[in-house]
Coordinates of C-alpha atoms and ligand atoms in Angstrom, one line a residue:
M235 CA -6.1 21.7 3.5
N236 CA -7.1 20.2 0.0
R237 CA -5.3 16.9 -0.7
D238 CA -3.9 18.9 -4.4
T239 CA -2.3 21.4 -1.9
I240 CA -0.7 18.7 0.8
C241 CA 0.5 16.9 -2.4
V242 CA 2.7 20.2 -3.1
Q243 CA 3.1 21.8 0.4
G244 CA 2.3 19.0 3.1
G245 CA 4.9 18.2 5.8
Y246 CA 7.4 20.6 5.1
T247 CA 7.1 24.5 6.0
P248 CA 11.0 25.9 5.6
G249 CA 11.6 29.4 7.9
N250 CA 13.5 31.9 7.3
G251 CA 16.1 31.5 4.7
E252 CA 15.8 28.1 5.4
P253 CA 15.7 25.6 1.9
R254 CA 12.7 25.8 -0.2
Q255 CA 13.0 22.1 -1.2
I256 CA 13.0 19.4 1.9
P257 CA 16.7 18.8 2.6
I258 CA 18.4 15.6 2.2
V259 CA 20.1 14.7 5.3
Q260 CA 22.4 12.1 4.7
S261 CA 24.0 11.4 7.4
T262 CA 24.0 7.9 9.4
T263 CA 24.3 9.7 12.9
F264 CA 23.8 12.9 15.0
K265 CA 25.7 14.6 17.2
Y266 CA 25.0 15.5 20.9
A267 CA 27.0 17.2 23.7
T268 CA 26.3 14.9 26.8
S269 CA 25.4 11.7 27.4
E270 CA 22.3 12.3 29.7
D271 CA 21.1 14.5 26.2
M272 CA 21.3 10.8 24.5
G273 CA 19.9 9.0 26.9
K274 CA 16.4 11.1 26.8
L275 CA 16.4 9.8 23.0
F276 CA 16.7 6.3 23.7
D277 CA 14.5 6.9 26.8
L278 CA 11.7 8.3 24.5
E279 CA 11.5 11.2 26.6
A280 CA 12.8 13.8 24.5
D281 CA 12.4 14.3 20.7
G282 CA 15.2 14.0 18.2
Y283 CA 17.2 11.8 16.0
F284 CA 20.4 9.6 17.0
Y285 CA 20.9 6.8 14.1
S286 CA 19.1 6.8 10.7
R287 CA 18.4 2.8 10.7
L288 CA 15.7 4.0 13.3
Q289 CA 14.8 7.9 12.1
N290 CA 16.2 10.2 9.6
P291 CA 14.8 14.2 8.8
T292 CA 14.4 13.6 5.5
C293 CA 12.0 10.5 5.8
D294 CA 10.1 12.0 8.7
L295 CA 9.3 15.1 6.5
V296 CA 8.0 12.9 3.5
A297 CA 6.3 11.0 6.0
K298 CA 4.5 13.7 7.1
K299 CA 3.0 14.7 4.0
I300 CA 1.8 11.1 3.4
C301 CA 0.4 11.3 6.8
E302 CA -1.3 14.6 6.0
L303 CA -2.8 13.1 2.8
E304 CA -4.5 10.1 4.7
G305 CA -5.5 12.0 7.6
G306 CA -3.5 10.4 10.0
T307 CA -1.6 11.3 13.1
A308 CA 1.4 9.3 12.9
A309 CA 3.3 8.0 10.1
M310 CA 6.6 6.5 9.4
L311 CA 8.6 4.9 5.8
T312 CA 10.0 2.1 5.2
S313 CA 12.3 0.7 2.6
S314 CA 9.5 -1.1 1.0
G315 CA 6.0 -2.1 0.5
Q316 CA 7.0 -5.5 1.6
A317 CA 8.4 -4.1 4.5
A318 CA 5.3 -1.9 5.6
N319 CA 2.9 -4.8 5.5
F320 CA 5.2 -6.9 7.5
F321 CA 5.8 -4.1 9.9
A322 CA 2.0 -3.3 10.0
L323 CA 1.1 -6.5 10.7
F324 CA 3.6 -7.8 13.0
N325 CA 3.4 -4.8 15.4
L326 CA 0.2 -6.5 16.4
C327 CA 0.9 -10.2 15.9
E328 CA 3.2 -12.7 17.7
A329 CA 3.1 -16.6 17.6
G330 CA 0.2 -17.8 18.3
D331 CA -2.0 -15.3 16.8
H332 CA -4.4 -15.2 13.3
I333 CA -5.1 -12.6 11.0
V334 CA -8.2 -12.2 8.8
A335 CA -7.2 -11.0 5.0
S336 CA -8.6 -10.7 1.6
S337 CA -7.9 -13.6 -0.6
T338 CA -7.3 -11.0 -3.6
I339 CA -4.6 -9.5 -1.9
Y340 CA -1.4 -9.1 -4.0
G341 CA 1.3 -12.0 -4.4
G342 CA 4.3 -10.9 -2.4
T343 CA 2.0 -9.9 0.5
F344 CA -0.2 -13.2 0.2
N345 CA 3.2 -15.2 0.3
L346 CA 4.2 -12.6 3.5
I347 CA 1.0 -13.9 5.2
S348 CA 0.7 -17.6 4.6
V349 CA 4.4 -18.8 4.2
T350 CA 6.7 -16.2 6.3
M351 CA 4.5 -15.6 9.0
K352 CA 3.0 -18.9 9.6
K353 CA 6.8 -19.8 9.9
M354 CA 6.4 -17.3 13.1
G355 CA 3.6 -18.7 14.2
I356 CA 0.9 -16.7 13.4
D357 CA -2.1 -18.1 11.0
A358 CA -4.4 -16.8 8.6
T359 CA -7.7 -17.1 6.9
F360 CA -8.5 -16.0 3.8
V361 CA -11.8 -14.5 2.8
D362 CA -13.4 -13.4 -0.5
P363 CA -13.8 -9.7 -0.9
L364 CA -17.2 -10.4 -1.8
C365 CA -18.3 -12.7 1.0
T366 CA -21.1 -11.6 3.3
E367 CA -20.8 -10.0 6.2
E368 CA -21.8 -14.0 8.2
E369 CA -18.9 -15.2 6.2
L370 CA -16.5 -12.6 7.3
N371 CA -17.7 -13.3 10.8
A372 CA -17.1 -16.5 10.9
A373 CA -13.4 -16.3 10.1
F374 CA -12.6 -14.8 13.5
R375 CA -10.9 -16.7 16.2
P376 CA -10.1 -15.3 19.3
N377 CA -7.1 -15.1 18.4
T378 CA -7.3 -12.4 15.6
K379 CA -5.4 -9.7 16.4
V380 CA -6.1 -7.7 13.1
V381 CA -7.9 -7.5 9.7
F382 CA -5.8 -7.1 5.9
G383 CA -7.4 -6.3 2.9
E384 CA -6.4 -3.7 -0.1
T385 CA -8.3 -0.6 -1.7
I386 CA -7.8 -2.0 -4.8
A387 CA -6.2 -5.5 -4.9
N388 CA -3.3 -6.0 -7.4
P389 CA -3.4 -7.6 -10.0
A390 CA -7.0 -8.8 -9.4
L391 CA -8.6 -5.3 -9.2
T392 CA -11.3 -6.0 -6.6
V393 CA -12.5 -3.2 -5.0
L394 CA -12.6 -3.6 -0.9
D395 CA -15.7 -3.0 1.1
I396 CA -14.0 -1.0 3.3
E397 CA -17.5 -0.1 5.9
K398 CA -17.9 -3.8 5.6
F399 CA -14.4 -5.0 6.8
A400 CA -14.2 -2.4 9.4
T401 CA -17.4 -3.0 11.1
A402 CA -16.7 -6.6 11.1
A403 CA -13.0 -5.7 12.5
H404 CA -14.4 -3.4 15.3
A405 CA -17.0 -6.2 16.5
H406 CA -14.1 -8.2 17.1
G407 CA -11.9 -5.6 19.0
V408 CA -9.4 -5.2 16.4
P409 CA -8.3 -2.8 13.8
L410 CA -8.2 -2.8 9.9
I411 CA -5.2 -2.3 8.2
V412 CA -5.7 -1.5 4.2
D413 CA -3.0 -1.3 1.7
N414 CA -3.9 1.6 0.0
T415 CA -1.0 1.5 -3.2
F416 CA -3.3 1.8 -6.1
P417 CA -5.7 4.5 -5.6
T418 CA -3.6 6.1 -3.3
P419 CA -4.9 9.0 -0.8
V420 CA -5.7 11.1 -3.7
N421 CA -8.9 8.8 -4.6
C422 CA -9.6 6.9 -1.3
R423 CA -9.2 7.8 2.1
P424 CA -9.7 4.7 4.0
F425 CA -9.8 5.9 7.6
E426 CA -13.0 8.2 6.2
W427 CA -14.8 4.6 6.0
G428 CA -13.4 2.7 9.4
A429 CA -9.8 1.7 8.4
D430 CA -7.4 2.1 11.3
I431 CA -4.3 1.8 9.7
V432 CA -3.4 2.3 6.2
T433 CA 0.0 0.9 4.3
H434 CA 1.7 1.9 0.9
S435 CA 4.1 0.8 -1.6
T436 CA 5.3 4.1 -2.2
T437 CA 7.3 2.5 -4.9
K438 CA 4.2 2.7 -7.3
Y439 CA 2.2 5.9 -7.9
M440 CA 3.2 8.0 -5.4
D441 CA 6.8 8.2 -6.6
G442 CA 5.3 7.6 -10.1
H443 CA 8.4 7.3 -12.1
G444 CA 9.5 4.0 -11.5
A445 CA 12.7 5.2 -9.6
V446 CA 12.8 4.4 -5.9
L447 CA 11.7 1.8 -3.5
G448 CA 9.4 2.5 -0.2
G449 CA 6.7 2.0 1.7
A450 CA 4.6 3.8 4.1
I451 CA 2.6 3.2 7.0
V452 CA 0.3 5.7 8.7
D453 CA -2.0 5.3 11.7
S454 CA -5.6 6.9 11.7
G455 CA -5.1 7.3 15.8
K456 CA -8.6 5.9 16.6
F457 CA -8.0 2.2 17.0
D458 CA -8.9 2.6 21.3
W459 CA -5.8 -0.1 22.1
M460 CA -6.2 0.4 25.9
A461 CA -10.1 -0.6 25.3
H462 CA -8.6 -4.5 24.2
A463 CA -5.4 -4.6 26.0
E464 CA -5.5 -8.1 27.0
K465 CA -5.1 -8.3 22.9
F466 CA -2.5 -6.2 22.4
P467 CA 0.1 -6.7 24.8
G468 CA 2.7 -5.2 22.8
L469 CA 1.2 -2.1 22.8
C470 CA -0.5 -2.0 26.2
T471 CA 2.0 -3.8 29.1
P472 CA 5.3 -2.5 29.7
D473 CA 8.7 -3.1 27.0
D474 CA 11.1 -4.4 28.7
S475 CA 13.4 -3.4 25.7
Y476 CA 12.4 0.3 26.2
H477 CA 12.8 0.4 30.2
G478 CA 9.4 -0.8 30.7
I479 CA 7.4 2.0 28.8
T480 CA 3.7 1.3 27.9
Y481 CA 3.4 2.6 24.4
A482 CA -0.8 3.1 24.3
E483 CA 0.1 4.9 27.8
R484 CA 2.6 7.1 27.1
F485 CA 1.9 8.0 23.2
G486 CA -1.8 7.7 23.5
K487 CA -4.4 6.3 20.4
E488 CA -2.5 8.9 18.4
G489 CA 1.2 8.1 18.7
A490 CA 1.5 4.8 20.0
F491 CA 1.4 2.3 16.7
I492 CA 3.8 4.0 15.1
T493 CA 6.5 4.9 18.3
K494 CA 6.5 1.1 18.7
A495 CA 6.7 0.2 15.1
T496 CA 9.6 3.0 15.1
A497 CA 11.5 1.8 18.5
Q498 CA 11.3 -1.3 18.2
L499 CA 10.8 -2.9 14.8
M500 CA 13.1 -0.6 12.9
R501 CA 15.7 -0.7 15.8
D502 CA 15.4 -4.8 15.3
F503 CA 14.9 -4.9 11.4
G504 CA 16.1 -2.3 9.7
S505 CA 14.3 -1.8 6.8
M506 CA 14.4 2.0 6.4
Q507 CA 14.1 4.0 3.3
S508 CA 17.3 6.0 2.6
P509 CA 17.0 10.0 3.1
M510 CA 17.4 9.9 -0.9
N511 CA 15.4 8.0 -2.0
A512 CA 12.8 9.9 0.3
Y513 CA 13.7 13.2 -1.7
M514 CA 12.5 11.2 -4.4
L515 CA 10.0 9.9 -3.2
N516 CA 8.8 13.8 -2.5
L517 CA 9.2 14.8 -5.8
G518 CA 6.4 12.3 -7.2
L519 CA 4.2 13.4 -4.5
E520 CA 4.2 16.9 -5.7
S521 CA 2.5 16.0 -8.7
L522 CA 0.8 12.8 -7.4
H523 CA -2.6 14.6 -7.6
V524 CA -2.3 15.6 -11.0
R525 CA -0.8 12.0 -12.4
M526 CA -3.5 10.0 -10.7
Q527 CA -6.1 12.2 -12.8
R528 CA -4.2 11.3 -16.3
H529 CA -3.8 7.8 -15.1
C530 CA -7.7 7.4 -14.2
E531 CA -8.3 8.6 -17.5
N532 CA -6.1 6.6 -19.5
G533 CA -7.3 3.6 -17.9
M534 CA -10.7 4.3 -18.3
A535 CA -10.4 5.2 -22.1
V536 CA -8.2 2.0 -22.5
A537 CA -10.7 -0.3 -20.9
K538 CA -13.6 1.0 -22.6
F539 CA -11.9 0.6 -26.4
L540 CA -10.8 -2.9 -24.8
E541 CA -14.4 -3.4 -23.7
A542 CA -15.6 -3.4 -27.6
H543 CA -12.7 -4.9 -29.2
P544 CA -14.0 -8.5 -30.9
K545 CA -10.7 -10.1 -30.0
V546 CA -11.2 -9.1 -26.0
A547 CA -13.4 -11.9 -24.2
Y548 CA -13.8 -9.5 -21.0
V549 CA -12.3 -6.7 -19.0
N550 CA -11.7 -6.0 -15.4
Y551 CA -11.7 -2.2 -14.7
C552 CA -13.9 -1.2 -11.8
G553 CA -14.9 2.1 -13.7
L554 CA -16.9 -0.1 -16.1
E555 CA -20.4 0.0 -15.5
N556 CA -20.7 -3.9 -16.0
S557 CA -17.8 -4.7 -13.3
P558 CA -19.1 -6.4 -10.3
Y559 CA -17.0 -3.6 -8.0
H560 CA -18.7 -1.0 -10.3
A561 CA -21.0 0.1 -7.0
L562 CA -18.4 -0.4 -4.7
A563 CA -16.1 2.3 -6.7
E564 CA -18.9 4.7 -6.9
K565 CA -19.1 4.9 -3.4
Y566 CA -15.5 4.7 -2.4
L567 CA -13.7 6.3 -5.5
P568 CA -15.9 8.6 -6.8
N569 CA -12.9 10.7 -8.4
G570 CA -12.0 7.6 -10.3
S571 CA -9.5 4.1 -9.2
C572 CA -6.2 3.5 -10.9
G573 CA -4.6 3.2 -14.3
V574 CA -4.1 -0.2 -14.2
V575 CA -6.3 -2.6 -15.7
S576 CA -6.8 -6.1 -16.8
F577 CA -8.2 -7.9 -19.4
G578 CA -8.8 -11.8 -21.4
L579 CA -7.7 -12.2 -24.7
A580 CA -10.3 -14.6 -26.9
G581 CA -7.4 -16.2 -28.5
G582 CA -5.6 -17.3 -25.1
R583 CA -2.5 -17.8 -24.2
E584 CA -0.9 -17.6 -27.1
A585 CA -2.6 -14.5 -28.3
A586 CA -1.5 -12.5 -24.9
S587 CA 1.8 -13.6 -26.0
T588 CA 1.7 -12.0 -29.6
F589 CA -0.3 -9.5 -28.7
M590 CA 2.3 -8.1 -26.3
K591 CA 5.6 -9.2 -28.4
E592 CA 3.4 -6.5 -30.9
L593 CA 3.1 -3.5 -28.7
K594 CA 5.3 -0.6 -29.0
L595 CA 4.8 2.0 -26.3
A596 CA 3.9 -0.7 -23.6
A597 CA 6.9 -2.5 -22.3
I598 CA 6.6 -5.5 -20.9
E599 CA 7.5 -5.5 -17.0
T600 CA 7.1 -6.5 -14.1
H601 CA 5.9 -3.2 -12.3
V602 CA 3.0 -1.0 -12.3
A603 CA 1.8 2.2 -11.8
D604 CA 4.5 4.9 -13.1
A605 CA 4.5 7.1 -15.7
R606 CA 5.2 5.1 -19.0
T607 CA 2.7 2.3 -19.6
C608 CA 3.7 -1.3 -19.0
C609 CA 2.3 -4.8 -19.2
L610 CA 2.8 -8.5 -17.7
N611 CA 1.2 -11.8 -18.7
P612 CA 1.3 -13.5 -15.3
A613 CA 0.7 -17.0 -16.9
S614 CA 4.3 -16.4 -18.7
S615 CA 6.0 -14.7 -16.0
T616 CA 5.3 -13.7 -12.4
H617 CA 3.1 -17.1 -12.3
R618 CA 4.6 -19.3 -14.6
Q619 CA 5.2 -22.1 -12.5
M620 CA 1.2 -22.9 -12.8
N621 CA -0.9 -24.8 -15.0
D622 CA -3.7 -23.4 -16.8
E623 CA -6.0 -25.0 -13.9
Q624 CA -4.1 -23.6 -11.3
L625 CA -3.3 -20.1 -12.9
K626 CA -7.7 -20.0 -13.2
A627 CA -8.0 -21.2 -9.7
A628 CA -5.5 -18.2 -8.3
G629 CA -7.3 -15.5 -10.2
V630 CA -4.5 -15.0 -13.4
P631 CA -5.9 -16.9 -15.9
A632 CA -3.5 -18.2 -19.1
E633 CA -5.0 -15.6 -21.2
L634 CA -4.5 -12.3 -18.9
V635 CA -2.9 -9.3 -19.3
R636 CA -2.2 -6.5 -16.9
M637 CA -2.0 -3.3 -18.3
S638 CA -0.7 -0.1 -16.0
C639 CA -1.7 3.1 -18.2
G640 CA 1.2 5.7 -18.1
L641 CA 0.9 9.1 -18.5
E642 CA 1.1 9.1 -22.2
S643 CA -1.8 10.4 -24.6
S644 CA -4.7 7.8 -24.6
E645 CA -5.0 8.0 -28.1
D646 CA -1.2 7.1 -28.8
L647 CA -2.1 4.2 -26.2
I648 CA -5.2 2.8 -28.1
A649 CA -4.0 3.2 -31.8
D650 CA -0.6 0.7 -30.2
I651 CA -3.0 -1.6 -28.8
A652 CA -5.2 -1.4 -31.6
Q653 CA -2.1 -2.4 -33.8
A654 CA -0.9 -5.4 -31.9
L655 CA -4.7 -6.6 -31.5
D656 CA -4.4 -6.8 -35.3
K657 CA -1.4 -8.9 -35.6
I658 CA -3.4 -11.6 -33.5
Ligands
PLP279 C1 -0.8 -3.8 -3.4 C2 0.7 -3.7 -3.4 N1 1.0 -3.5 -1.8 C3 2.5 -4.2 -2.0 C4 3.4 -4.0 -2.7 C5 4.7 -4.3 -2.5 O1 5.3 -3.3 -2.4 P1 7.4 -3.2 -2.9 O2 7.3 -3.7 -4.2 O3 7.6 -1.7 -3.0 O4 8.0 -4.0 -1.5 C6 2.6 -4.4 -3.9 C7 4.0 -4.7 -5.0 O5 3.5 -4.7 -5.9 C8 1.5 -4.1 -4.4 O6 1.4 -4.1 -5.8

């Protein structure tokens, strides 16, 4: 099916007399007639549900829709995008292992990898997404287990050369995980370019209304774990906590990764999405394809207006022809990227502050990617502990404003931006 149709009808086909909308199974637990029936579930010998900390039918229907949208073989929901990225990475790495990651990833993920996972004994090397193949290959070590990047990075808005990163990962016998939050599968399907696992903060465009936190992990089913069994003992040797099951043998390339993440990580860490949140996420997904088009149109219109304005020093938007990421965007994002634009004001930090104060439609928020336009000056909020030099080094100079263009009329958005720029 076309992605537009999957957005509306994917994941769930009701039978005769069943609800048209996905049912919210608001139950922590499930009833069985015999202990043997339940035992089969615990042994992963039968399909079914026993406790919503691990799996819930509503969540599974929504995960199935996201799986179909990405073109994967198995998927799961998580309580947040942070949980999705942690689970995806920790499903492959343990103490003593190493990650290669793009340096321009979301700050929360950067912290997760460089601080929290480091405390767990997992090391990382960060590479410039525009690095050469030689530089990328040089980042690998014998203990590297995974490569990680974002299709469009938040907030740097760099575009990942997915094929380059996938080729390097596969040459070293490891998978590529791509966080596809900003373009969504409507605008890019990383599996078509060689990525092996995709993650999402569904909190962003997928929900799209600033209503529910959530995350998702999707497996392409293409990575041959058994061919690299020595690197992935967690998938390729018996799991004592599951009666000696070897996930890659029992569930194959198509199912091993998500089964292990559900059976081990969800069991041990929780972080499940609530069925009510999954229901609301599905409402967002039903219009994702229509909304993404408008977000992209508004992003492009605002980026072009800003580019031509004398008080604006520079604009980052891969849809603009002079963007260093334009060629990559034409290859990976031919139908549009997203609605997030960042730009620097010629008047510096003070100008950014005045500009944002004067905006009437765009609210100041740490959030991005929902129906209402919002903006943020990282220097005075998320990165306020840094001085101007540190801000520059982190790629978020003091004058930078990140604007997430919503679904309003672009004429109104531009009129609002114009009057705020006039006040500087
Ligand atoms: C690209 C990206 N990945 C992951 C996350 C984390 O998602 P969440 O806030 O849902 O935990 C974010 C949050 O902004 C993000 O932008």
